[in-house]
Amino acid sequence: MKEPIISVKNLVAKYGEETILDNISVDIYPQEITVILGGSGCGKTTFIKNILKLYQPFSGSVKIFGKEVTSIDEQEFDDILSRIGMLFQNGALLNSLSIFDNVAIPLEQHTKLSKNVIEKMIKVKLDLVNLSHAINMVPSELSGGMKKRAALARAIALDPDILICDEPSSGLDPLTSASLDELILKLKDLLNMTIVIVTHELASIHRIADRIIFIDEGRLLFSGTLEDAKKTDIHEVRTFFEVGSF
Amino acid sequence: MEYRAQSLFLDGELTKHTVPALNIEFYKYIDNAITTIDLQEISKIDSAGIAFIDEILSQLELHPADSLSMNEMVRIAYATFTSAELSPIIAEKKIDIFTQLGSGFITFLKSVKDGTYLIADISYWSFVGIFNKKGQRKGSVIQQALFIGVDALGIIALLSMILGLILALQSAAQLRQFGANIFVADLMAVSMVTEMGPILTEIILAGRSGSSIASEIATMQVTEEIDALKMMAINPIRYIVVPKFHAITICIPLLVTASTLIGIFGGLIIAVTYLDLSATVFINRVFEILTLKDAVIGLGKSYFFAWVIVIIGSYYGFNVKGGAEGVGKVTTQAVVASIFWVIILDALNSLIFYFKI
């Protein structure tokens, strides 16, 4: 059995008095694509943001690369973050910078690569997401889907060990969505990336998922392989796959 | 990295961690006659490694197909991450000075046109809004009046008092030398009613309410809230700007009056404590020297400046470009423009009413 790259134990998250995540324990394994599923507002994004300390967990333990992130110092956590790429739900590009400069941020901040090498890497990453033509544009000139692809280019700029994507396919047409899945699979194989994806797209789940985590109203309902998820007796999970396949 | 028989041999890991050192090492061999780059012994490679290989190839003017010797893993990674086939980044064209001047003039004309439309829109809907509250949120005028008026009263009162004290103190020292102590009342009354009261209030309003109007509308613009209002068939000017316009119209005479009275009271304190005048003499002199014209001019221009602040704040808010940075930029521009125009218009007002140009 492989050692988990992310290990979450008894995670509880709250907004004020309201419990958003209730005692979640789950492991994410290296070089796998783990898909986090659940209805809208069930706590999927909160789960991701708690792991990355964007929201401070109320209680529980989160280990990334074997290190307990809830107690390590800022410098150590920054080192961990430099090995993680994150694609936010709305892209979260810096609006005052061009697409080129947005993708350059992690490369300039976390490497000592020369300007020419960085420029080539940016060109390739933007080409991978079909945005070569938008290299000099600013985010306000892009459509929603293009912003998301530019944000993906920024997330993979450093070839991270872990790539976390919050609803990468939303706002994309089916063809672009399928090509994005192909890219994710390619990145996983070529760079041995561990990929965590929050998505509702059933077609995409069938194409790429190795493992499924199903959250419902803040509770973990299921964690296992895609094949096990399709065969499970848990009503909510079965319903998701049955309704989604229509 | 090793050089032998016109080949550059690389082994081990070629990743973002090893590339910076290898890049320095490469320059030791750059003058050698290199025809092949051997990547057979590479055990791990990422996109930084591939970009480095592409950079070596372009520096040596070699073609990848003829000069790269790769194992299977590197070959697949190279096919995915190479930038050799991608077109170069084209720098944006530099614009010559005449084009810049021309486009600057067109932008100016456009802003004059947009500003005129906005003034017409705000004036029309503010007038209509007096009789018909449709398209406005219930209680919004009171809410805005509390923010623009009541919340600002404290800071306006404090600064007016300090200004009154300073003004009286500065002049008292001079007047005392000539035994003209009583004229401190003249100076305080005329300056506070016609100039200092209105201007001080308007500058605080420009900083406080002008920035708030610009940033609120700009944020609504960039987050598509304005579009959402339009889609619900709600006129954004009527919904957002008119309540502020009405609120400022109600509050401004009260704020200016308060500022003026508190400033004169500051003068009274100095007159009584430093110039040995009695409070009754000071107050009588104030009423003696002031005319109705002074009060009308002071209050009249206050209304005008307050409307200018709302219009400028709204103009910059609706014309925001970009995201968070754009909101910050238009907020600053709105405050600077408001203060600038208040002072310019005040100067024109002084010329018109006192020198009768």
Coordinates of C-alpha atoms in Angstrom, one line a residue:
Chain A
M1 CA 0.0 0.0 0.0
K2 CA 1.4 3.4 -1.0
E3 CA 1.9 6.1 1.6
P4 CA -0.7 8.9 1.3
I5 CA 0.7 12.2 -0.1
I6 CA -2.2 14.1 1.7
S7 CA -3.6 12.6 4.9
V8 CA -6.6 14.3 6.6
K9 CA -7.8 13.1 10.0
N10 CA -10.9 14.2 11.9
L11 CA -11.1 17.5 10.1
V12 CA -13.8 19.8 11.4
A13 CA -14.5 23.2 9.8
K14 CA -17.0 25.8 11.0
Y15 CA -18.3 29.2 9.9
G16 CA -19.3 30.7 13.2
E17 CA -21.5 28.2 14.9
E18 CA -22.4 26.3 11.7
T19 CA -20.4 23.1 11.1
I20 CA -19.4 22.9 7.4
L21 CA -17.1 19.8 7.6
D22 CA -17.9 17.2 10.2
N23 CA -15.0 14.9 11.2
I24 CA -13.6 14.1 7.8
S25 CA -10.8 11.6 7.6
V26 CA -9.5 10.8 4.1
D27 CA -6.2 9.9 2.4
I28 CA -5.1 11.0 -1.1
Y29 CA -2.5 8.9 -2.7
P30 CA 0.5 9.9 -5.0
Q31 CA 0.3 9.8 -8.7
E32 CA -3.5 9.3 -8.7
I33 CA -6.4 11.5 -9.7
T34 CA -8.7 11.9 -6.8
V35 CA -12.1 13.5 -7.6
I36 CA -14.1 15.1 -4.8
L37 CA -17.8 14.9 -5.4
G38 CA -20.9 16.2 -3.6
G39 CA -23.9 18.5 -4.0
S40 CA -23.6 22.3 -4.2
G41 CA -22.7 23.8 -0.8
C42 CA -21.7 20.4 0.7
G43 CA -18.3 21.7 1.7
K44 CA -16.0 20.5 -1.1
T45 CA -14.3 23.9 -1.6
T46 CA -14.1 24.4 2.1
F47 CA -12.4 21.0 2.4
I48 CA -9.8 22.0 -0.2
K49 CA -9.2 25.4 1.4
N50 CA -8.9 23.9 4.8
I51 CA -6.2 21.5 3.6
L52 CA -4.3 24.4 2.2
K53 CA -4.8 26.5 5.3
L54 CA -6.6 29.2 3.2
Y55 CA -9.3 28.7 5.9
Q56 CA -7.9 27.6 9.3
P57 CA -9.4 24.2 10.2
F58 CA -11.4 24.3 13.4
S59 CA -9.8 21.0 14.6
G60 CA -8.1 17.9 13.1
S61 CA -4.9 17.0 11.4
V62 CA -3.7 17.6 7.8
K63 CA -0.5 16.0 6.6
I64 CA 1.0 17.0 3.2
F65 CA 4.2 15.3 2.1
G66 CA 4.2 13.7 5.6
K67 CA 4.3 17.1 7.4
E68 CA 1.6 18.2 9.8
V69 CA 0.6 21.5 8.2
T70 CA -1.7 22.8 11.0
S71 CA 1.4 23.2 13.3
I72 CA 4.4 23.9 11.0
D73 CA 5.9 27.4 10.6
E74 CA 5.2 29.7 7.7
Q75 CA 8.5 29.1 5.9
E76 CA 8.0 25.4 5.9
F77 CA 4.4 25.7 4.8
D78 CA 5.5 28.0 1.9
D79 CA 8.0 25.3 0.8
I80 CA 5.0 22.9 0.7
L81 CA 2.9 25.4 -1.2
S82 CA 5.6 25.9 -3.8
R83 CA 5.1 22.2 -4.6
I84 CA 1.3 22.5 -5.0
G85 CA -0.5 24.2 -7.9
M86 CA -4.1 25.4 -7.3
L87 CA -6.7 26.2 -9.9
F88 CA -9.4 28.3 -8.2
Q89 CA -13.1 28.1 -9.2
N90 CA -13.0 31.6 -10.8
G91 CA -9.4 31.5 -12.0
A92 CA -8.2 34.2 -9.5
L93 CA -5.8 35.8 -12.0
L94 CA -4.3 39.1 -11.0
N95 CA -6.2 41.5 -13.1
S96 CA -3.5 44.2 -13.3
L97 CA -1.0 41.8 -14.9
S98 CA -0.9 40.3 -18.4
I99 CA -1.5 36.6 -18.9
F100 CA 2.3 36.2 -19.5
D101 CA 3.1 37.9 -16.2
N102 CA 0.4 35.9 -14.3
V103 CA 2.0 32.6 -15.4
A104 CA 5.5 34.1 -14.7
I105 CA 4.7 34.8 -11.0
P106 CA 5.4 31.3 -9.6
L107 CA 8.4 30.8 -11.9
E108 CA 10.0 34.1 -10.9
Q109 CA 9.2 33.7 -7.2
H110 CA 10.2 30.1 -6.6
T111 CA 13.0 29.3 -9.1
K112 CA 16.3 30.7 -10.2
L113 CA 15.7 29.9 -13.8
S114 CA 17.0 32.3 -16.5
K115 CA 14.6 34.7 -18.2
N116 CA 14.9 32.8 -21.5
V117 CA 14.0 29.5 -19.9
I118 CA 11.1 31.0 -18.0
E119 CA 9.8 32.6 -21.2
K120 CA 10.0 29.2 -23.0
M121 CA 8.2 27.5 -20.1
I122 CA 5.4 30.1 -20.1
K123 CA 5.0 29.8 -23.9
V124 CA 4.7 26.0 -23.6
K125 CA 2.2 26.1 -20.7
L126 CA 0.0 28.6 -22.5
D127 CA 0.2 26.5 -25.6
L128 CA -0.8 23.4 -23.6
V129 CA -4.0 25.2 -22.6
N130 CA -4.5 26.7 -26.1
L131 CA -3.9 30.3 -25.1
S132 CA -0.8 31.2 -27.0
H133 CA -2.7 34.0 -28.7
A134 CA -3.6 35.6 -25.4
I135 CA -0.1 35.9 -24.0
N136 CA -0.1 39.8 -24.0
M137 CA -3.8 40.2 -23.0
V138 CA -5.0 41.1 -19.5
P139 CA -7.6 39.0 -17.7
S140 CA -10.4 41.5 -18.3
E141 CA -10.1 40.8 -22.0
L142 CA -10.6 37.1 -21.7
S143 CA -13.8 35.0 -21.5
G144 CA -14.6 33.0 -18.4
G145 CA -13.3 29.7 -20.0
M146 CA -10.1 31.4 -21.2
K147 CA -9.5 32.8 -17.7
K148 CA -9.8 29.4 -16.3
R149 CA -7.4 28.0 -18.8
A150 CA -4.9 30.8 -18.1
A151 CA -5.2 30.0 -14.4
L152 CA -4.5 26.4 -15.1
A153 CA -1.3 27.4 -17.0
R154 CA -0.3 29.3 -13.9
A155 CA -1.1 26.4 -11.6
I156 CA 1.1 24.0 -13.7
A157 CA 3.9 26.5 -14.3
L158 CA 6.2 24.9 -11.7
D159 CA 5.3 21.3 -12.7
P160 CA 3.9 20.9 -9.1
D161 CA 3.9 17.6 -7.3
I162 CA 0.2 18.1 -6.4
L163 CA -2.3 19.9 -8.7
I164 CA -5.6 20.9 -7.1
C165 CA -8.4 22.0 -9.4
D166 CA -11.7 23.5 -8.1
E167 CA -14.3 22.8 -10.8
P168 CA -11.9 23.1 -13.8
S169 CA -14.5 22.2 -16.4
S170 CA -17.2 24.6 -15.4
G171 CA -17.8 27.2 -18.1
L172 CA -15.9 25.2 -20.8
D173 CA -17.4 23.6 -23.9
P174 CA -17.4 19.8 -24.0
L175 CA -14.5 19.7 -26.5
T176 CA -12.3 22.0 -24.4
S177 CA -13.3 20.1 -21.3
A178 CA -12.3 16.8 -22.9
S179 CA -8.9 18.2 -24.1
L180 CA -8.4 19.5 -20.5
D181 CA -8.9 16.0 -19.2
E182 CA -6.4 14.7 -21.7
L183 CA -3.9 17.4 -20.5
I184 CA -4.5 16.4 -16.9
L185 CA -3.9 12.7 -17.7
K186 CA -0.7 13.6 -19.6
L187 CA 0.6 15.7 -16.7
K188 CA -0.1 12.9 -14.3
D189 CA 1.8 10.4 -16.5
L190 CA 4.7 12.7 -17.5
L191 CA 5.4 14.5 -14.3
N192 CA 4.0 11.9 -11.8
M193 CA 1.6 14.5 -10.6
T194 CA -1.0 13.9 -7.9
I195 CA -4.2 15.6 -8.9
V196 CA -7.2 16.5 -6.8
I197 CA -10.2 17.7 -8.6
V198 CA -13.6 19.1 -7.5
T199 CA -16.0 18.5 -10.3
H200 CA -19.6 17.6 -11.1
E201 CA -18.9 16.5 -14.7
L202 CA -19.7 12.8 -14.9
A203 CA -18.1 12.4 -18.3
S204 CA -14.9 13.9 -17.0
I205 CA -15.0 11.7 -13.8
H206 CA -15.3 8.6 -16.0
R207 CA -12.3 9.7 -18.1
I208 CA -9.9 10.6 -15.4
A209 CA -10.8 9.6 -11.9
D210 CA -8.8 6.9 -10.1
R211 CA -10.4 7.5 -6.7
I212 CA -13.6 9.2 -5.5
I213 CA -14.3 11.1 -2.3
F214 CA -18.0 11.9 -1.8
I215 CA -19.0 14.5 0.7
D216 CA -22.6 15.2 1.7
E217 CA -23.7 18.0 4.1
G218 CA -20.2 18.1 5.5
R219 CA -19.8 14.4 6.1
L220 CA -17.7 11.9 4.3
L221 CA -20.0 9.4 2.7
F222 CA -17.6 7.5 0.5
S223 CA -13.9 7.2 -0.2
G224 CA -12.6 4.6 -2.7
T225 CA -11.9 3.7 -6.3
L226 CA -14.1 4.8 -9.2
E227 CA -15.1 1.1 -9.7
D228 CA -16.1 0.7 -6.1
A229 CA -18.1 4.0 -6.2
K230 CA -20.2 2.7 -9.1
K231 CA -21.0 -0.5 -7.2
T232 CA -21.6 1.0 -3.7
D233 CA -24.8 0.6 -1.8
I234 CA -24.7 4.2 -0.5
H235 CA -27.8 5.8 -1.8
E236 CA -26.5 9.3 -2.4
V237 CA -23.4 8.1 -4.3
R238 CA -25.4 5.6 -6.5
T239 CA -28.0 8.3 -7.2
F240 CA -25.2 10.7 -8.3
F241 CA -23.9 8.2 -10.8
E242 CA -27.3 7.1 -12.0
V243 CA -28.8 10.5 -12.4
G244 CA -25.7 11.9 -13.9
S245 CA -25.5 9.2 -16.6
F246 CA -28.8 10.3 -18.2
Chain B
M1 CA 27.4 17.9 -17.9
E2 CA 30.3 16.6 -19.9
Y3 CA 31.7 17.5 -23.4
R4 CA 33.4 14.9 -25.6
A5 CA 33.6 14.2 -29.3
Q6 CA 31.5 17.2 -30.3
S7 CA 28.7 16.0 -28.0
L8 CA 27.3 17.5 -24.8
F9 CA 26.3 14.7 -22.4
L10 CA 23.7 15.3 -19.7
D11 CA 22.7 12.8 -17.0
G12 CA 20.6 12.4 -13.9
E13 CA 17.9 14.9 -13.1
L14 CA 17.1 17.8 -15.4
T15 CA 14.5 19.7 -13.5
K16 CA 13.8 23.2 -12.2
H17 CA 16.1 22.5 -9.3
T18 CA 19.1 21.5 -11.4
V19 CA 18.7 23.7 -14.4
P20 CA 20.0 27.0 -12.9
A21 CA 23.4 25.3 -12.1
L22 CA 23.5 23.5 -15.4
N23 CA 22.8 26.8 -17.2
I24 CA 26.0 28.3 -15.7
E25 CA 28.0 25.2 -16.5
F26 CA 26.8 25.2 -20.1
Y27 CA 28.5 28.6 -20.8
K28 CA 31.9 26.8 -20.2
Y29 CA 31.2 24.7 -23.2
I30 CA 29.4 27.1 -25.5
D31 CA 32.5 27.9 -27.6
N32 CA 33.2 24.2 -28.3
A33 CA 32.0 22.7 -31.6
I34 CA 28.8 21.0 -30.2
T35 CA 26.7 19.1 -32.8
T36 CA 24.8 16.6 -30.5
I37 CA 23.2 16.8 -27.1
D38 CA 23.0 13.4 -25.5
L39 CA 20.0 12.9 -23.1
Q40 CA 20.1 9.1 -23.0
E41 CA 21.2 9.0 -19.3
I42 CA 18.5 11.5 -18.0
S43 CA 16.5 9.9 -15.3
K44 CA 14.0 12.7 -14.6
I45 CA 13.0 15.7 -16.6
D46 CA 10.3 18.4 -16.3
S47 CA 9.2 21.4 -18.4
A48 CA 12.0 23.5 -17.0
G49 CA 14.5 20.9 -18.3
I50 CA 12.9 20.9 -21.7
A51 CA 12.9 24.7 -21.8
F52 CA 16.7 24.5 -21.0
I53 CA 17.3 22.0 -23.8
D54 CA 15.4 24.4 -26.2
E55 CA 17.5 27.3 -25.0
I56 CA 20.8 25.3 -25.6
L57 CA 19.6 24.4 -29.1
S58 CA 18.7 28.0 -29.9
Q59 CA 22.1 29.3 -28.5
L60 CA 24.0 26.7 -30.6
E61 CA 21.7 27.2 -33.6
L62 CA 21.0 23.4 -33.8
H63 CA 17.8 21.7 -34.9
P64 CA 16.2 19.3 -32.5
A65 CA 15.6 16.5 -35.0
D66 CA 19.3 16.4 -36.0
S67 CA 21.0 17.0 -32.7
L68 CA 19.1 15.4 -29.8
S69 CA 19.7 11.9 -28.7
M70 CA 17.0 11.0 -26.2
N71 CA 15.7 8.0 -24.3
E72 CA 12.0 7.1 -24.5
M73 CA 10.9 9.0 -21.3
V74 CA 12.7 12.2 -22.5
R75 CA 11.3 11.9 -26.0
I76 CA 7.7 11.8 -24.7
A77 CA 8.4 14.8 -22.4
Y78 CA 10.1 16.7 -25.1
A79 CA 7.2 16.2 -27.5
T80 CA 4.9 17.7 -24.9
F81 CA 6.9 20.6 -23.5
T82 CA 9.1 21.8 -26.4
S83 CA 8.7 25.4 -27.4
A84 CA 10.7 25.0 -30.6
E85 CA 7.6 25.0 -32.9
L86 CA 5.9 27.8 -31.1
S87 CA 5.9 31.3 -32.6
P88 CA 7.9 33.9 -30.7
I89 CA 6.3 36.3 -28.4
I90 CA 5.6 39.5 -30.3
A91 CA 6.1 42.6 -28.2
E92 CA 3.3 45.1 -28.3
K93 CA 3.8 47.9 -30.8
K94 CA 5.1 51.2 -29.5
I95 CA 2.7 54.1 -30.2
D96 CA 4.3 57.3 -31.6
I97 CA 3.7 60.7 -29.9
F98 CA 1.1 61.9 -32.5
T99 CA -1.0 58.8 -32.2
Q100 CA -0.8 59.2 -28.4
L101 CA -1.9 62.9 -28.6
G102 CA -4.7 62.0 -31.0
S103 CA -6.0 59.2 -28.9
G104 CA -5.7 61.3 -25.8
F105 CA -7.8 64.0 -27.4
I106 CA -10.4 61.5 -28.6
T107 CA -10.5 60.0 -25.0
F108 CA -11.0 63.6 -23.7
L109 CA -13.9 64.2 -26.1
K110 CA -15.5 60.9 -25.1
S111 CA -15.2 61.7 -21.4
V112 CA -16.8 65.1 -22.0
K113 CA -19.7 63.4 -23.8
D114 CA -20.1 60.6 -21.2
G115 CA -19.9 63.2 -18.4
T116 CA -22.6 65.4 -20.1
Y117 CA -24.9 62.4 -20.5
L118 CA -24.3 61.4 -16.8
I119 CA -25.0 64.9 -15.6
A120 CA -28.2 64.9 -17.6
D121 CA -29.2 61.5 -16.4
I122 CA -28.5 62.3 -12.7
S123 CA -30.3 65.6 -12.9
Y124 CA -33.4 64.2 -14.7
W125 CA -33.7 61.1 -12.4
S126 CA -33.0 63.2 -9.3
F127 CA -35.8 65.6 -10.2
V128 CA -38.2 62.8 -11.2
G129 CA -37.2 60.8 -8.0
I130 CA -38.6 63.6 -5.8
F131 CA -42.1 62.8 -6.9
N132 CA -41.8 59.1 -7.9
K133 CA -39.8 56.7 -5.7
K134 CA -40.2 53.8 -8.1
G135 CA -36.8 52.2 -8.9
Q136 CA -35.3 53.2 -5.6
R137 CA -34.6 51.0 -2.6
K138 CA -36.9 51.8 0.3
G139 CA -35.2 53.7 3.0
S140 CA -32.0 54.3 0.9
V141 CA -32.1 58.1 1.1
I142 CA -32.2 57.9 4.9
Q143 CA -29.5 55.3 5.0
Q144 CA -27.3 57.5 2.8
A145 CA -28.2 60.6 4.7
L146 CA -27.0 58.9 7.9
F147 CA -23.7 58.0 6.2
I148 CA -23.1 61.3 4.4
G149 CA -24.5 63.6 7.1
V150 CA -24.6 62.1 10.6
D151 CA -21.4 60.0 10.4
A152 CA -19.5 62.9 9.0
L153 CA -20.7 65.5 11.6
G154 CA -18.1 64.5 14.2
I155 CA -15.0 65.0 12.0
I156 CA -16.4 68.2 10.4
A157 CA -17.1 69.6 13.8
L158 CA -13.7 68.8 15.2
L159 CA -11.8 70.2 12.2
S160 CA -14.0 73.3 12.0
M161 CA -13.3 74.1 15.7
I162 CA -9.6 73.7 15.1
L163 CA -9.7 75.8 12.0
G164 CA -11.7 78.5 13.8
L165 CA -9.2 78.5 16.7
I166 CA -6.2 78.8 14.3
L167 CA -7.7 81.4 12.1
A168 CA -8.7 83.6 15.1
L169 CA -5.3 83.1 16.9
Q170 CA -3.3 84.0 13.8
S171 CA -5.2 87.2 13.1
A172 CA -5.6 88.1 16.8
A173 CA -1.8 88.6 17.2
Q174 CA -1.8 91.1 14.4
L175 CA -5.1 92.9 15.3
R176 CA -4.0 93.4 18.9
Q177 CA -1.0 95.5 17.8
F178 CA -3.4 98.1 16.3
G179 CA -6.0 97.9 19.0
A180 CA -8.4 96.5 16.4
N181 CA -9.4 93.5 18.5
I182 CA -13.1 93.7 17.6
F183 CA -12.3 93.0 13.9
V184 CA -11.6 89.4 14.7
A185 CA -15.4 88.9 14.8
D186 CA -15.7 90.4 11.3
L187 CA -12.9 88.2 10.0
M188 CA -14.4 85.0 11.5
A189 CA -17.9 85.7 10.4
V190 CA -17.2 86.6 6.8
S191 CA -14.5 84.0 6.2
M192 CA -16.4 81.1 7.9
V193 CA -19.7 81.9 6.3
T194 CA -18.5 82.6 2.7
E195 CA -15.4 80.5 2.4
M196 CA -13.9 78.3 5.1
G197 CA -17.1 76.6 6.3
P198 CA -18.3 75.5 2.8
I199 CA -14.8 74.6 1.5
L200 CA -13.8 72.6 4.6
T201 CA -17.1 70.7 4.6
E202 CA -16.8 70.0 0.8
I203 CA -13.2 68.8 1.1
I204 CA -14.1 66.4 3.9
L205 CA -17.1 65.2 1.8
A206 CA -15.0 64.7 -1.3
G207 CA -12.6 62.5 0.7
R208 CA -15.3 60.6 2.6
S209 CA -18.4 60.4 0.4
G210 CA -16.7 61.0 -3.0
S211 CA -14.4 58.0 -2.5
S212 CA -17.2 55.9 -1.1
I213 CA -19.5 56.7 -4.1
A214 CA -16.7 55.9 -6.7
S215 CA -15.5 52.7 -5.0
E216 CA -19.1 51.4 -4.4
I217 CA -20.2 51.9 -8.0
A218 CA -16.8 50.7 -9.4
T219 CA -17.0 47.5 -7.4
M220 CA -20.6 46.9 -8.5
Q221 CA -19.4 47.5 -12.1
V222 CA -16.5 45.0 -12.0
T223 CA -18.6 42.4 -10.2
E224 CA -21.4 42.7 -12.8
E225 CA -23.9 44.0 -10.2
I226 CA -24.7 47.0 -12.5
D227 CA -25.4 44.5 -15.4
A228 CA -27.6 42.5 -13.0
L229 CA -29.6 45.7 -12.2
K230 CA -30.0 46.5 -15.9
M231 CA -31.2 42.9 -16.5
M232 CA -33.8 43.4 -13.9
A233 CA -34.9 46.5 -15.8
I234 CA -33.7 48.8 -12.9
N235 CA -32.0 52.0 -13.9
P236 CA -28.6 51.9 -12.0
I237 CA -28.5 55.7 -11.8
R238 CA -31.9 55.8 -10.2
Y239 CA -31.2 52.9 -7.9
I240 CA -27.7 53.8 -6.8
V241 CA -26.9 57.5 -7.5
V242 CA -30.2 59.3 -6.9
P243 CA -30.5 58.3 -3.2
K244 CA -27.0 59.7 -2.7
F245 CA -27.9 62.9 -4.6
H246 CA -31.0 63.4 -2.5
A247 CA -29.2 62.6 0.7
I248 CA -26.3 65.0 0.1
T249 CA -28.9 67.7 -0.9
I250 CA -30.6 67.3 2.5
C251 CA -27.4 67.1 4.5
I252 CA -25.2 69.7 3.0
P253 CA -26.9 72.9 4.3
L254 CA -26.9 71.3 7.8
L255 CA -23.3 70.3 7.7
V256 CA -22.1 73.6 6.3
T257 CA -24.2 75.5 8.9
A258 CA -22.7 73.3 11.7
S259 CA -19.2 73.8 10.4
T260 CA -19.7 77.6 10.1
L261 CA -21.2 78.0 13.6
I262 CA -18.5 75.8 15.2
G263 CA -15.7 77.6 13.4
I264 CA -17.1 81.0 14.6
F265 CA -17.4 79.5 18.1
G266 CA -13.7 78.7 17.9
G267 CA -13.1 82.4 17.1
L268 CA -15.2 83.4 20.0
I269 CA -13.1 81.3 22.4
I270 CA -9.9 83.2 21.2
A271 CA -11.7 86.6 21.3
V272 CA -12.8 86.0 24.9
T273 CA -9.6 84.4 26.3
Y274 CA -6.9 86.2 24.3
L275 CA -8.3 89.5 23.1
D276 CA -10.4 90.2 26.3
L277 CA -13.6 90.8 24.3
S278 CA -16.9 89.9 25.8
A279 CA -19.0 87.1 24.2
T280 CA -22.0 89.5 23.7
V281 CA -19.9 92.1 21.9
F282 CA -18.4 89.4 19.6
I283 CA -21.8 87.9 18.8
N284 CA -23.4 91.3 18.2
R285 CA -20.6 92.2 15.8
V286 CA -20.9 88.9 13.9
F287 CA -24.6 89.6 13.3
E288 CA -23.9 93.2 12.4
I289 CA -21.3 92.4 9.8
L290 CA -23.0 89.4 8.1
T291 CA -25.5 90.1 5.2
L292 CA -28.1 87.8 3.8
K293 CA -26.1 87.7 0.6
D294 CA -23.1 86.1 2.4
A295 CA -25.3 83.3 3.8
V296 CA -27.0 82.7 0.4
I297 CA -23.7 82.6 -1.5
G298 CA -22.1 80.3 1.2
L299 CA -25.0 77.8 1.2
G300 CA -25.7 78.1 -2.6
K301 CA -22.2 77.2 -3.6
S302 CA -22.2 74.3 -1.1
Y303 CA -25.2 72.7 -2.9
F304 CA -23.4 73.1 -6.2
F305 CA -20.1 71.6 -4.9
A306 CA -21.9 68.7 -3.2
W307 CA -23.6 67.8 -6.5
V308 CA -20.3 68.0 -8.3
I309 CA -18.8 65.5 -5.8
V310 CA -21.7 63.1 -6.4
I311 CA -21.4 63.5 -10.2
I312 CA -17.6 63.0 -10.3
G313 CA -17.7 60.0 -7.9
S314 CA -20.4 58.4 -10.1
Y315 CA -18.6 59.2 -13.4
Y316 CA -15.4 57.5 -12.2
G317 CA -17.3 54.6 -10.7
F318 CA -19.2 53.9 -13.9
N319 CA -16.0 54.2 -16.0
V320 CA -13.9 51.7 -14.1
K321 CA -11.6 49.4 -16.1
G322 CA -10.1 46.2 -14.9
G323 CA -10.6 44.6 -11.5
A324 CA -9.4 45.4 -8.0
E325 CA -6.6 47.7 -9.2
G326 CA -9.1 49.6 -11.3
V327 CA -11.4 50.2 -8.3
G328 CA -8.5 51.7 -6.3
K329 CA -7.4 53.8 -9.3
V330 CA -10.8 55.4 -9.9
T331 CA -11.4 56.0 -6.2
T332 CA -8.2 58.0 -6.0
Q333 CA -9.0 59.8 -9.3
A334 CA -12.5 60.7 -8.0
V335 CA -11.2 62.2 -4.8
V336 CA -8.5 64.2 -6.6
A337 CA -10.9 65.4 -9.3
S338 CA -13.6 66.3 -6.7
I339 CA -11.2 68.4 -4.6
F340 CA -9.7 70.0 -7.7
W341 CA -13.0 71.0 -9.2
V342 CA -14.4 72.2 -5.8
I343 CA -11.5 74.6 -5.5
I344 CA -11.6 75.7 -9.1
L345 CA -15.3 76.4 -9.0
D346 CA -14.9 78.2 -5.7
A347 CA -12.3 80.5 -7.3
L348 CA -14.7 81.2 -10.2
N349 CA -17.5 81.9 -7.7
S350 CA -15.3 84.4 -5.8
L351 CA -14.5 86.2 -9.1
I352 CA -18.1 86.3 -10.2
F353 CA -19.7 87.5 -6.9
Y354 CA -17.1 89.6 -5.3
F355 CA -15.3 91.2 -8.2
K356 CA -18.5 91.2 -10.4
I357 CA -16.7 90.1 -13.5

